[in-house]
Amino acid sequence: MAKVMMNSLPAGLTPEEVAEIEAAEKIPVIFDDDCPEMTDEMLKQFHRPAIKYP
């Protein structure tokens, strides 16, 4: 899962947008049939081509 640090967000966010992001940060990830948790094999398919083909 990608993690975004609050200090790396764009400077032009409104207080409401920051509050929304902070609230979303507290919601747990829920996997289901439409969005299953990825296996290690599935995750291996996500790589940078430059790493495989320098």
GROMACS .gro file of N, CA, C and O in nm:
model
  216
    1MET      N    1   0.084  -0.116   0.000
    1MET     CA    2   0.000   0.000   0.000
    1MET      C    3   0.089   0.124   0.000
    1MET      O    4   0.188   0.131   0.070
    2ALA      N    5   0.050   0.218  -0.080
    2ALA     CA    6   0.126   0.343  -0.085
    2ALA      C    7   0.095   0.427   0.037
    2ALA      O    8  -0.017   0.432   0.084
    3LYS      N    9   0.197   0.493   0.087
    3LYS     CA   10   0.181   0.579   0.204
    3LYS      C   11   0.223   0.719   0.164
    3LYS      O   12   0.334   0.739   0.115
    4VAL      N   13   0.133   0.815   0.181
    4VAL     CA   14   0.162   0.954   0.149
    4VAL      C   15   0.180   1.028   0.281
    4VAL      O   16   0.095   1.021   0.369
    5MET      N   17   0.289   1.098   0.293
    5MET     CA   18   0.315   1.174   0.414
    5MET      C   19   0.245   1.310   0.404
    5MET      O   20   0.240   1.370   0.297
    6MET      N   21   0.191   1.358   0.515
    6MET     CA   22   0.117   1.484   0.514
    6MET      C   23   0.205   1.600   0.469
    6MET      O   24   0.156   1.693   0.405
    7ASN      N   25   0.335   1.597   0.497
    7ASN     CA   26   0.421   1.707   0.456
    7ASN      C   27   0.457   1.702   0.307
    7ASN      O   28   0.521   1.793   0.257
    8SER      N   29   0.414   1.597   0.236
    8SER     CA   30   0.442   1.589   0.092
    8SER      C   31   0.319   1.626   0.008
    8SER      O   32   0.324   1.616  -0.114
    9LEU      N   33   0.211   1.668   0.072
    9LEU     CA   34   0.091   1.708  -0.001
    9LEU      C   35   0.110   1.845  -0.064
    9LEU      O   36   0.190   1.925  -0.016
   10PRO      N   37   0.035   1.875  -0.170
   10PRO     CA   38   0.046   2.007  -0.233
   10PRO      C   39   0.014   2.119  -0.134
   10PRO      O   40  -0.072   2.103  -0.046
   11ALA      N   41   0.078   2.231  -0.148
   11ALA     CA   42   0.063   2.342  -0.054
   11ALA      C   43  -0.073   2.410  -0.065
   11ALA      O   44  -0.119   2.472   0.030
   12GLY      N   45  -0.141   2.399  -0.177
   12GLY     CA   46  -0.265   2.473  -0.198
   12GLY      C   47  -0.391   2.405  -0.149
   12GLY      O   48  -0.500   2.447  -0.184
   13LEU      N   49  -0.381   2.302  -0.067
   13LEU     CA   50  -0.501   2.234  -0.018
   13LEU      C   51  -0.574   2.321   0.083
   13LEU      O   52  -0.514   2.388   0.166
   14THR      N   53  -0.708   2.313   0.077
   14THR     CA   54  -0.790   2.386   0.174
   14THR      C   55  -0.792   2.307   0.304
   14THR      O   56  -0.763   2.186   0.306
   15PRO      N   57  -0.828   2.371   0.415
   15PRO     CA   58  -0.839   2.297   0.542
   15PRO      C   59  -0.938   2.181   0.534
   15PRO      O   60  -0.918   2.077   0.596
   16GLU      N   61  -1.044   2.198   0.455
   16GLU     CA   62  -1.142   2.090   0.438
   16GLU      C   63  -1.080   1.970   0.367
   16GLU      O   64  -1.106   1.855   0.402
   17GLU      N   65  -0.998   1.997   0.266
   17GLU     CA   66  -0.932   1.888   0.194
   17GLU      C   67  -0.832   1.816   0.284
   17GLU      O   68  -0.825   1.693   0.281
   18VAL      N   69  -0.759   1.889   0.365
   18VAL     CA   70  -0.665   1.827   0.458
   18VAL      C   71  -0.741   1.742   0.559
   18VAL      O   72  -0.701   1.628   0.589
   19ALA      N   73  -0.853   1.792   0.610
   19ALA     CA   74  -0.934   1.716   0.706
   19ALA      C   75  -0.987   1.589   0.642
   19ALA      O   76  -0.992   1.483   0.707
   20GLU      N   77  -1.027   1.596   0.516
   20GLU     CA   78  -1.079   1.479   0.445
   20GLU      C   79  -0.968   1.374   0.429
   20GLU      O   80  -0.993   1.255   0.447
   21ILE      N   81  -0.849   1.417   0.398
   21ILE     CA   82  -0.736   1.325   0.383
   21ILE      C   83  -0.702   1.260   0.517
   21ILE      O   84  -0.678   1.140   0.526
   22GLU      N   85  -0.702   1.340   0.623
   22GLU     CA   86  -0.674   1.287   0.756
   22GLU      C   87  -0.779   1.186   0.798
   22GLU      O   88  -0.748   1.084   0.860
   23ALA      N   89  -0.907   1.211   0.765
   23ALA     CA   90  -1.014   1.117   0.798
   23ALA      C   91  -0.999   0.988   0.718
   23ALA      O   92  -1.018   0.877   0.771
   24ALA      N   93  -0.963   0.999   0.591
   24ALA     CA   94  -0.945   0.881   0.506
   24ALA      C   95  -0.829   0.795   0.554
   24ALA      O   96  -0.831   0.672   0.540
   25GLU      N   97  -0.731   0.859   0.615
   25GLU     CA   98  -0.614   0.787   0.666
   25GLU      C   99  -0.652   0.689   0.777
   25GLU      O  100  -0.587   0.587   0.796
   26LYS      N  101  -0.762   0.717   0.846
   26LYS     CA  102  -0.804   0.634   0.960
   26LYS      C  103  -0.898   0.521   0.920
   26LYS      O  104  -0.929   0.435   1.001
   27ILE      N  105  -0.943   0.520   0.795
   27ILE     CA  106  -1.035   0.416   0.748
   27ILE      C  107  -0.956   0.292   0.710
   27ILE      O  108  -0.860   0.300   0.632
   28PRO      N  109  -0.994   0.174   0.762
   28PRO     CA  110  -0.919   0.053   0.728
   28PRO      C  111  -0.945   0.010   0.582
   28PRO      O  112  -1.051   0.037   0.526
   29VAL      N  113  -0.849  -0.059   0.525
   29VAL     CA  114  -0.864  -0.113   0.390
   29VAL      C  115  -0.947  -0.240   0.401
   29VAL      O  116  -0.918  -0.327   0.484
   30ILE      N  117  -1.052  -0.251   0.320
   30ILE     CA  118  -1.139  -0.368   0.322
   30ILE      C  119  -1.133  -0.434   0.186
   30ILE      O  120  -1.165  -0.372   0.084
   31PHE      N  121  -1.091  -0.559   0.183
   31PHE     CA  122  -1.083  -0.634   0.058
   31PHE      C  123  -1.212  -0.712   0.039
   31PHE      O  124  -1.273  -0.758   0.136
   32ASP      N  125  -1.256  -0.727  -0.086
   32ASP     CA  126  -1.375  -0.805  -0.118
   32ASP      C  127  -1.356  -0.872  -0.253
   32ASP      O  128  -1.246  -0.872  -0.308
   33ASP      N  129  -1.463  -0.927  -0.309
   33ASP     CA  130  -1.453  -0.999  -0.438
   33ASP      C  131  -1.412  -0.906  -0.552
   33ASP      O  132  -1.343  -0.947  -0.644
   34ASP      N  133  -1.458  -0.782  -0.547
   34ASP     CA  134  -1.424  -0.687  -0.653
   34ASP      C  135  -1.283  -0.631  -0.638
   34ASP      O  136  -1.224  -0.584  -0.735
   35CYS      N  137  -1.231  -0.634  -0.517
   35CYS     CA  138  -1.099  -0.577  -0.490
   35CYS      C  139  -1.026  -0.668  -0.391
   35CYS      O  140  -1.014  -0.636  -0.272
   36PRO      N  141  -0.980  -0.785  -0.438
   36PRO     CA  142  -0.914  -0.878  -0.346
   36PRO      C  143  -0.774  -0.832  -0.310
   36PRO      O  144  -0.712  -0.754  -0.382
   37GLU      N  145  -0.726  -0.882  -0.197
   37GLU     CA  146  -0.589  -0.853  -0.157
   37GLU      C  147  -0.496  -0.921  -0.257
   37GLU      O  148  -0.519  -1.034  -0.298
   38MET      N  149  -0.391  -0.853  -0.296
   38MET     CA  150  -0.301  -0.906  -0.397
   38MET      C  151  -0.204  -1.006  -0.336
   38MET      O  152  -0.154  -0.986  -0.225
   39THR      N  153  -0.180  -1.113  -0.409
   39THR     CA  154  -0.085  -1.213  -0.365
   39THR      C  155   0.057  -1.167  -0.401
   39THR      O  156   0.075  -1.072  -0.478
   40ASP      N  157   0.156  -1.235  -0.346
   40ASP     CA  158   0.295  -1.200  -0.379
   40ASP      C  159   0.320  -1.214  -0.529
   40ASP      O  160   0.391  -1.134  -0.589
   41GLU      N  161   0.260  -1.315  -0.591
   41GLU     CA  162   0.277  -1.336  -0.734
   41GLU      C  163   0.217  -1.219  -0.814
   41GLU      O  164   0.276  -1.173  -0.911
   42MET      N  165   0.102  -1.171  -0.772
   42MET     CA  166   0.039  -1.057  -0.839
   42MET      C  167   0.124  -0.931  -0.821
   42MET      O  168   0.139  -0.851  -0.913
   43LEU      N  169   0.179  -0.914  -0.703
   43LEU     CA  170   0.261  -0.796  -0.676
   43LEU      C  171   0.390  -0.796  -0.758
   43LEU      O  172   0.441  -0.690  -0.793
   44LYS      N  173   0.442  -0.913  -0.790
   44LYS     CA  174   0.564  -0.923  -0.870
   44LYS      C  175   0.543  -0.867  -1.011
   44LYS      O  176   0.638  -0.826  -1.076
   45GLN      N  177   0.418  -0.866  -1.057
   45GLN     CA  178   0.389  -0.814  -1.191
   45GLN      C  179   0.400  -0.662  -1.197
   45GLN      O  180   0.411  -0.604  -1.304
   46PHE      N  181   0.396  -0.596  -1.081
   46PHE     CA  182   0.409  -0.452  -1.074
   46PHE      C  183   0.554  -0.417  -1.045
   46PHE      O  184   0.601  -0.425  -0.933
   47HIS      N  185   0.626  -0.382  -1.149
   47HIS     CA  186   0.766  -0.346  -1.134
   47HIS      C  187   0.800  -0.240  -1.238
   47HIS      O  188   0.727  -0.220  -1.334
   48ARG      N  189   0.908  -0.176  -1.219
   48ARG     CA  190   0.953  -0.077  -1.316
   48ARG      C  191   1.027  -0.150  -1.428
   48ARG      O  192   1.122  -0.223  -1.400
   49PRO      N  193   0.989  -0.128  -1.550
   49PRO     CA  194   1.057  -0.193  -1.661
   49PRO      C  195   1.207  -0.164  -1.664
   49PRO      O  196   1.286  -0.248  -1.705
   50ALA      N  197   1.248  -0.047  -1.615
   50ALA     CA  198   1.391  -0.012  -1.616
   50ALA      C  199   1.471  -0.104  -1.526
   50ALA      O  200   1.589  -0.126  -1.551
   51ILE      N  201   1.408  -0.159  -1.425
   51ILE     CA  202   1.478  -0.252  -1.335
   51ILE      C  203   1.501  -0.384  -1.408
   51ILE      O  204   1.607  -0.442  -1.401
   52LYS      N  205   1.400  -0.429  -1.482
   52LYS     CA  206   1.411  -0.556  -1.552
   52LYS      C  207   1.496  -0.543  -1.678
   52LYS      O  208   1.572  -0.631  -1.713
   53TYR      N  209   1.483  -0.430  -1.745
   53TYR     CA  210   1.554  -0.408  -1.871
   53TYR      C  211   1.637  -0.279  -1.862
   53TYR      O  212   1.599  -0.178  -1.919
   54PRO      N  213   1.748  -0.283  -1.793
   54PRO     CA  214   1.827  -0.158  -1.778
   54PRO      C  215   1.888  -0.109  -1.908
   54PRO      O  216   1.909  -0.178  -2.000
   0.00000   0.00000   0.00000
